[in-house]
mmCIF file with all atom_site columns, C-alpha atoms in Angstrom:
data_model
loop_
_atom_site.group_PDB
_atom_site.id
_atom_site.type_symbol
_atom_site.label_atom_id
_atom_site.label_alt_id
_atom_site.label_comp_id
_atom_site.label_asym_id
_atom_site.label_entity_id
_atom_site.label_seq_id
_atom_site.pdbx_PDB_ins_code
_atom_site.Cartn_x
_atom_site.Cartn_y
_atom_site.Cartn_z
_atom_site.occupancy
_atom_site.B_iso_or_equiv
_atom_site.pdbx_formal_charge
_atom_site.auth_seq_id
_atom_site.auth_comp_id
_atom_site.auth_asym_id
_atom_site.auth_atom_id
_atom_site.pdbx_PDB_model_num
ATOM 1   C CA . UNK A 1 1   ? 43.889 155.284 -120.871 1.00 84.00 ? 837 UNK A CA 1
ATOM 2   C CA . UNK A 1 2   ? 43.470 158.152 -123.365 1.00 92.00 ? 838 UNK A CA 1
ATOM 3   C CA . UNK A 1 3   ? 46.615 159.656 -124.364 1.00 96.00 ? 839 UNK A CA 1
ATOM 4   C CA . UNK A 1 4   ? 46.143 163.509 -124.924 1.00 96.00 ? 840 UNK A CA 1
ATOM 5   C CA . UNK A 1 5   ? 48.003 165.502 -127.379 1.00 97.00 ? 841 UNK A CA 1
ATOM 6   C CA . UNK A 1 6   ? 49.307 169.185 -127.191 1.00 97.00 ? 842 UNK A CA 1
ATOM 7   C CA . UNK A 1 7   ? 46.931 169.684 -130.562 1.00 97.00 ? 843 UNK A CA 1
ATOM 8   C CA . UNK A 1 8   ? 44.033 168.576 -127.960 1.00 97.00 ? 844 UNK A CA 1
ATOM 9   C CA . UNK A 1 9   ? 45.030 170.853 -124.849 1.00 96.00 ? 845 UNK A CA 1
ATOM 10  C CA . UNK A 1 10  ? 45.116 173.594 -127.923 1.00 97.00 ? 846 UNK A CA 1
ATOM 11  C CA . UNK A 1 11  ? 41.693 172.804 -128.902 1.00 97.00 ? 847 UNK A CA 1
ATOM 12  C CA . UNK A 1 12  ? 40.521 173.309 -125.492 1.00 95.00 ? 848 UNK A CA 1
ATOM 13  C CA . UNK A 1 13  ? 42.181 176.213 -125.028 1.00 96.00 ? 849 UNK A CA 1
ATOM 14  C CA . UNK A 1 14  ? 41.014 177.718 -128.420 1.00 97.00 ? 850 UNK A CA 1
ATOM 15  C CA . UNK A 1 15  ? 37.159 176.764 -127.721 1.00 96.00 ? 851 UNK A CA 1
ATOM 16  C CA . UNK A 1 16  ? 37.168 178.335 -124.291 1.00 93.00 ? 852 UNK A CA 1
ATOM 17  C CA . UNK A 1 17  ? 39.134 181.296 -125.174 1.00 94.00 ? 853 UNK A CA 1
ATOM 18  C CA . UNK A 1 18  ? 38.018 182.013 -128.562 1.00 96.00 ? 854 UNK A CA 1
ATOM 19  C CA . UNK A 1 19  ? 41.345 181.727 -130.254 1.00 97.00 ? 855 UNK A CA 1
ATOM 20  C CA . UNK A 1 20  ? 42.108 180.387 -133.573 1.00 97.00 ? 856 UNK A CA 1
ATOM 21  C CA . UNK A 1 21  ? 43.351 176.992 -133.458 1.00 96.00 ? 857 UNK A CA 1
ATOM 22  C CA . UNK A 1 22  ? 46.960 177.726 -134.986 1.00 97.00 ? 858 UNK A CA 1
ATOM 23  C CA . UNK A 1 23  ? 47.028 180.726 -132.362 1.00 97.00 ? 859 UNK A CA 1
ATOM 24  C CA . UNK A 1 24  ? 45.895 178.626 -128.971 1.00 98.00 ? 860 UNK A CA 1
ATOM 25  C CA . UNK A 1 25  ? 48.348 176.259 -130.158 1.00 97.00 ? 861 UNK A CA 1
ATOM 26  C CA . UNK A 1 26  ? 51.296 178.369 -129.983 1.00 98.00 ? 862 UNK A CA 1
ATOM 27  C CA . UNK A 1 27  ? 50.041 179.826 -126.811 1.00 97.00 ? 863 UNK A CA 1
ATOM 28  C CA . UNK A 1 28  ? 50.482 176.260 -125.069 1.00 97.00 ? 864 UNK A CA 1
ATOM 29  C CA . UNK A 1 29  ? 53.635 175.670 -127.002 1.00 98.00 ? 865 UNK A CA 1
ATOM 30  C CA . UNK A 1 30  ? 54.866 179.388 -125.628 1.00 98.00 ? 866 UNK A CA 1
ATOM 31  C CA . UNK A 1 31  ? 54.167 178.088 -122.127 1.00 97.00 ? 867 UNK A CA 1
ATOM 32  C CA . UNK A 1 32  ? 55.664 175.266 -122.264 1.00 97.00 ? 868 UNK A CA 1
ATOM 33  C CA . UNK A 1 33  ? 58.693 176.490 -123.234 1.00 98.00 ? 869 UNK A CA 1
ATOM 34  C CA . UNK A 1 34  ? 58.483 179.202 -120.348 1.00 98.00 ? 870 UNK A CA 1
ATOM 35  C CA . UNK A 1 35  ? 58.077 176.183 -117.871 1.00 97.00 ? 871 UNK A CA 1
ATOM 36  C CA . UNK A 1 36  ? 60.511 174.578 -119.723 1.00 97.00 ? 872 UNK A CA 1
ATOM 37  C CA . UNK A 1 37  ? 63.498 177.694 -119.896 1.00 98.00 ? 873 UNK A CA 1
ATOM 38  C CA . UNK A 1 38  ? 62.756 178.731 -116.291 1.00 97.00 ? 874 UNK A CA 1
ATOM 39  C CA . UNK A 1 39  ? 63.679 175.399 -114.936 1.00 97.00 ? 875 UNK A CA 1
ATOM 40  C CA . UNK A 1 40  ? 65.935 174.947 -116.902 1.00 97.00 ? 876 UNK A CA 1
ATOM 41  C CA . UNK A 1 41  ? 67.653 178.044 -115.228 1.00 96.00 ? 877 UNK A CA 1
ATOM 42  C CA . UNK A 1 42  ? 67.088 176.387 -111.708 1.00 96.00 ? 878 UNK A CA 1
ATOM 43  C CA . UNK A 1 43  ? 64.203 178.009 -110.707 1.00 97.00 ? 879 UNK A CA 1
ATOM 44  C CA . UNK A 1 44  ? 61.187 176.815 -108.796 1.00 97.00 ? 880 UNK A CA 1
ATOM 45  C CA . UNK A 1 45  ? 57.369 177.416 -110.985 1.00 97.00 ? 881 UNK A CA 1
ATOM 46  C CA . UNK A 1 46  ? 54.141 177.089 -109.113 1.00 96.00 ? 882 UNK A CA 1
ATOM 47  C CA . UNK A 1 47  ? 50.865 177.245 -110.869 1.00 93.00 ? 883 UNK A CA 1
ATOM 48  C CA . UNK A 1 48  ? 47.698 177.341 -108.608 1.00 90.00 ? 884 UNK A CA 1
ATOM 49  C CA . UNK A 1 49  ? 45.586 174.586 -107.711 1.00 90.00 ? 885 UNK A CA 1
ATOM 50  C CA . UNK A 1 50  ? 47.653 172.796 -110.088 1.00 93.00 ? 886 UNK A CA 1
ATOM 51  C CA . UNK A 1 51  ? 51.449 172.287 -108.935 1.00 95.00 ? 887 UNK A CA 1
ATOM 52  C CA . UNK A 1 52  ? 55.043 172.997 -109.236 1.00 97.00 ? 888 UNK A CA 1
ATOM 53  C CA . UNK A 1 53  ? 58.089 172.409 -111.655 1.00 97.00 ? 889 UNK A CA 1
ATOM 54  C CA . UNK A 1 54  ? 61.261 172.296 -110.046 1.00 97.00 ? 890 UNK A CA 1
ATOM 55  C CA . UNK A 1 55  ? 65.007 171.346 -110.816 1.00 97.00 ? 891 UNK A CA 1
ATOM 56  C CA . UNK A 1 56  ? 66.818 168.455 -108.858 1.00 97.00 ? 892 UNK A CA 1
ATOM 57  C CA . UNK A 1 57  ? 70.317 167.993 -108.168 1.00 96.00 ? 893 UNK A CA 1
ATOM 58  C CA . UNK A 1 58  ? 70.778 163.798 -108.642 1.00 96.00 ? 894 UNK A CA 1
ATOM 59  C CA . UNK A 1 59  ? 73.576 162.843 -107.247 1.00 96.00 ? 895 UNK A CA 1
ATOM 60  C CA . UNK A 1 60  ? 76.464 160.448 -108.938 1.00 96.00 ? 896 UNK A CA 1
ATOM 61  C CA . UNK A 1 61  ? 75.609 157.159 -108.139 1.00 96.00 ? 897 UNK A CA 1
ATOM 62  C CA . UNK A 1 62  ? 76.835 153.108 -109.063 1.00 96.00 ? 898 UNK A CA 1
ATOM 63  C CA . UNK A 1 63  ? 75.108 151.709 -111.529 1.00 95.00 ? 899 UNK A CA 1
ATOM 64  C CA . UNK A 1 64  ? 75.223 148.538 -113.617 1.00 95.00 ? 900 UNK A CA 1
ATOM 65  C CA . UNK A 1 65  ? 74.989 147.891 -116.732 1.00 93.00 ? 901 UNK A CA 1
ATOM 66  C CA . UNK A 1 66  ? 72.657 144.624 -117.480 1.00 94.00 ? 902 UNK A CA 1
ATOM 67  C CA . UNK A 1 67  ? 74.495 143.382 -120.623 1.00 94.00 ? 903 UNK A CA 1
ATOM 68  C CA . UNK A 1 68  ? 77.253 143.297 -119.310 1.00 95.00 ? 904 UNK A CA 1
ATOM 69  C CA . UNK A 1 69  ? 76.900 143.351 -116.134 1.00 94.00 ? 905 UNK A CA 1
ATOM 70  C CA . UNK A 1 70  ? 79.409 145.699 -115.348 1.00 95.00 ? 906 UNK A CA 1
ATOM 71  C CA . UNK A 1 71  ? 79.344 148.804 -112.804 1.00 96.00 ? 907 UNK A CA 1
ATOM 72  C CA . UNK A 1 72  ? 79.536 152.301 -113.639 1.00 95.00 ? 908 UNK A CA 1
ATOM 73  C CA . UNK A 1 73  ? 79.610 155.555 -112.120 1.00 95.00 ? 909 UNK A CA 1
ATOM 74  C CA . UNK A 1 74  ? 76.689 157.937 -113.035 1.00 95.00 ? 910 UNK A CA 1
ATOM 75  C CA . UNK A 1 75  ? 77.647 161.721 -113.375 1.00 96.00 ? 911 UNK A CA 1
ATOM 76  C CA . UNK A 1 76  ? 75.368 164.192 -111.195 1.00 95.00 ? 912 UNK A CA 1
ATOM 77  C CA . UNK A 1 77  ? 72.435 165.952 -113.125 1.00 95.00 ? 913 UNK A CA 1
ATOM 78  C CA . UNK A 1 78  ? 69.666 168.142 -112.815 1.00 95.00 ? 914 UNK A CA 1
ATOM 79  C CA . UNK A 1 79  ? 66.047 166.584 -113.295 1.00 96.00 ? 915 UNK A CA 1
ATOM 80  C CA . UNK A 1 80  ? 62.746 167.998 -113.625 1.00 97.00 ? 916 UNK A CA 1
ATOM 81  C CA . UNK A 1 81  ? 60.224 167.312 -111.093 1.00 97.00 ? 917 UNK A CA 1
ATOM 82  C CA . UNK A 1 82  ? 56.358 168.254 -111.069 1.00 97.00 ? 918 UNK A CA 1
ATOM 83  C CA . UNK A 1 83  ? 54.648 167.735 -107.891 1.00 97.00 ? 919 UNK A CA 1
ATOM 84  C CA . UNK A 1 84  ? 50.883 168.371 -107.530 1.00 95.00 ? 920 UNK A CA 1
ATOM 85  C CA . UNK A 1 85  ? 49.025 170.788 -105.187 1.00 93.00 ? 921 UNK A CA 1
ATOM 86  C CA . UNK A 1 86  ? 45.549 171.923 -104.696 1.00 90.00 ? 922 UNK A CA 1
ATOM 87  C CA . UNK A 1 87  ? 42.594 171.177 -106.682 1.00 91.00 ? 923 UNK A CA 1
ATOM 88  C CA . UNK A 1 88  ? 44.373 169.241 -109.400 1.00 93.00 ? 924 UNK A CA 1
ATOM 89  C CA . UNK A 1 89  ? 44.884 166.190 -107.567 1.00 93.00 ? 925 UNK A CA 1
ATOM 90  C CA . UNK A 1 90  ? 41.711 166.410 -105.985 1.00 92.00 ? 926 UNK A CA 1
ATOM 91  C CA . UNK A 1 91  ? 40.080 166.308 -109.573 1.00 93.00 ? 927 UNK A CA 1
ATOM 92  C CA . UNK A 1 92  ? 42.148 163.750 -110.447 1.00 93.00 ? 928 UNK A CA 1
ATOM 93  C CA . UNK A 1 93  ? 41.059 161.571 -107.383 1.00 94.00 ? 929 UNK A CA 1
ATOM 94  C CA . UNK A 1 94  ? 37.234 162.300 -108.075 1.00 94.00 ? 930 UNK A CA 1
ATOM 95  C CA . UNK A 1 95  ? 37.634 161.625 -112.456 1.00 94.00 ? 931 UNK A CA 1
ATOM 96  C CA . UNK A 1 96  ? 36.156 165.372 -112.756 1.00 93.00 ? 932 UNK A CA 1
ATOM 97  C CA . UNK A 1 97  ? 36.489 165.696 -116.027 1.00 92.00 ? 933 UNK A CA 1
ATOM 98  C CA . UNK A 1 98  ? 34.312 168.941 -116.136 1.00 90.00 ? 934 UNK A CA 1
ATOM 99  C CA . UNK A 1 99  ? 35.983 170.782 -113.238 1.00 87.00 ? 935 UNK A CA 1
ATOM 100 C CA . UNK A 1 100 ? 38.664 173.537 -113.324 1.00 88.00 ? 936 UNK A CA 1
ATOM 101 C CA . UNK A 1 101 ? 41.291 174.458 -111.424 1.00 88.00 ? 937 UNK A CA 1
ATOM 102 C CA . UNK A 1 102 ? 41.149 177.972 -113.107 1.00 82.00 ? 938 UNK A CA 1
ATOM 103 C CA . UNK A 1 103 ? 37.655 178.711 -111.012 1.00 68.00 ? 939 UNK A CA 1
ATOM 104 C CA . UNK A 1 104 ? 39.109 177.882 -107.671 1.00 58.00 ? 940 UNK A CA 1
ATOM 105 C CA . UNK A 1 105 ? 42.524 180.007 -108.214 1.00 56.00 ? 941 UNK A CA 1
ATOM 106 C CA . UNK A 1 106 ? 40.061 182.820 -109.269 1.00 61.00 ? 942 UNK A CA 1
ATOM 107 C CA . UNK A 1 107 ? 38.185 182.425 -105.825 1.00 62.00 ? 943 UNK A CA 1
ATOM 108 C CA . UNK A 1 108 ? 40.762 181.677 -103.666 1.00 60.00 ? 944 UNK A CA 1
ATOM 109 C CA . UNK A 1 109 ? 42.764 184.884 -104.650 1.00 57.00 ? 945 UNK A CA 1
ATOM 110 C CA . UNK A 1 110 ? 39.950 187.413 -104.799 1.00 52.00 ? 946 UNK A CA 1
ATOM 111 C CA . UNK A 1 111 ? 40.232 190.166 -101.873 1.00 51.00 ? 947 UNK A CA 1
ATOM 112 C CA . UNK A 1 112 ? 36.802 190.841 -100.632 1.00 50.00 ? 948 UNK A CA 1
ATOM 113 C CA . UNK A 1 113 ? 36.659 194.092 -102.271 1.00 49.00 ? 949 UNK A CA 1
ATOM 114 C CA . UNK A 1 114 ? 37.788 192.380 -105.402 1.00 45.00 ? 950 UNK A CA 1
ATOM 115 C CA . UNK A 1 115 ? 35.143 189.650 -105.117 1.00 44.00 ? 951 UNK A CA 1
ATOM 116 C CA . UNK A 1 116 ? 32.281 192.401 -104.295 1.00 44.00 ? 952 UNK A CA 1
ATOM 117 C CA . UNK A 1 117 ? 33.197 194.095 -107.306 1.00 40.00 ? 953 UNK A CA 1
ATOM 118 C CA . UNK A 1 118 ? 32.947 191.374 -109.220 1.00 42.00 ? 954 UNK A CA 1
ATOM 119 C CA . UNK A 1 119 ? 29.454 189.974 -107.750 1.00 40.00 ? 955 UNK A CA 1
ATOM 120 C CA . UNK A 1 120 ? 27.589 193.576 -108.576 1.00 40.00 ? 956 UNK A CA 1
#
């Protein structure tokens, strides 16, 4: 398994867009850290064909320690969670390593006047 980097999802990003490098990169950084603040705040993000980011509540639970052996209380939290909808997993499932989830979004929320328009 290939382990990809943020530098790589920036080079993507800056040879489909036309970006600089330095500039694509701090575009995925910037989104990120939207993702990132607004779950932080407890709120729910969905991203077409691609999935959600959500906050948990985990509740306290007993634990043990394996040194020791030992039981402890665990304090409730808040965890991320990313679930995946639409095309993503689909993709994912077929190893479509040239598909996009961007192209479906764009079809799937056209109006037909929209997608008219955009066909003449």
């Amino acid at each position: 398994m290939k382990n990809v980097r943020v530098r790589d999802i920036a080079a993507e990003v800056a040879a489909e867009t036309g970006m600089t490098g330095p500039e694509a990169l701090e575009a995925v950084w910037a989104t990120f850290d939207a993702i990132a603040r607004s779950v932080a705040g407890g709120a729910r993000v969905r991203v077409s064909n691609f999935g959600s980011f959500e906050p948990v509540l985990r509740p306290s639970r007993r634990s043990r320690n394996p040194q020791t052996g030992g039981t402890f209380m665990t304090v409730e939290h808040s965890a991320p969670r990313f679930r995946a909808t639409g095309e993503y997993p689909e993709m994912v499932r077929r190893g479509d390593v040239n598909g996009s989830i961007r192209k479906v979004a764009a079809q799937s929320s056209r109006t037909p006047a929209a997608a008219k328009s955009v066909s003449e």
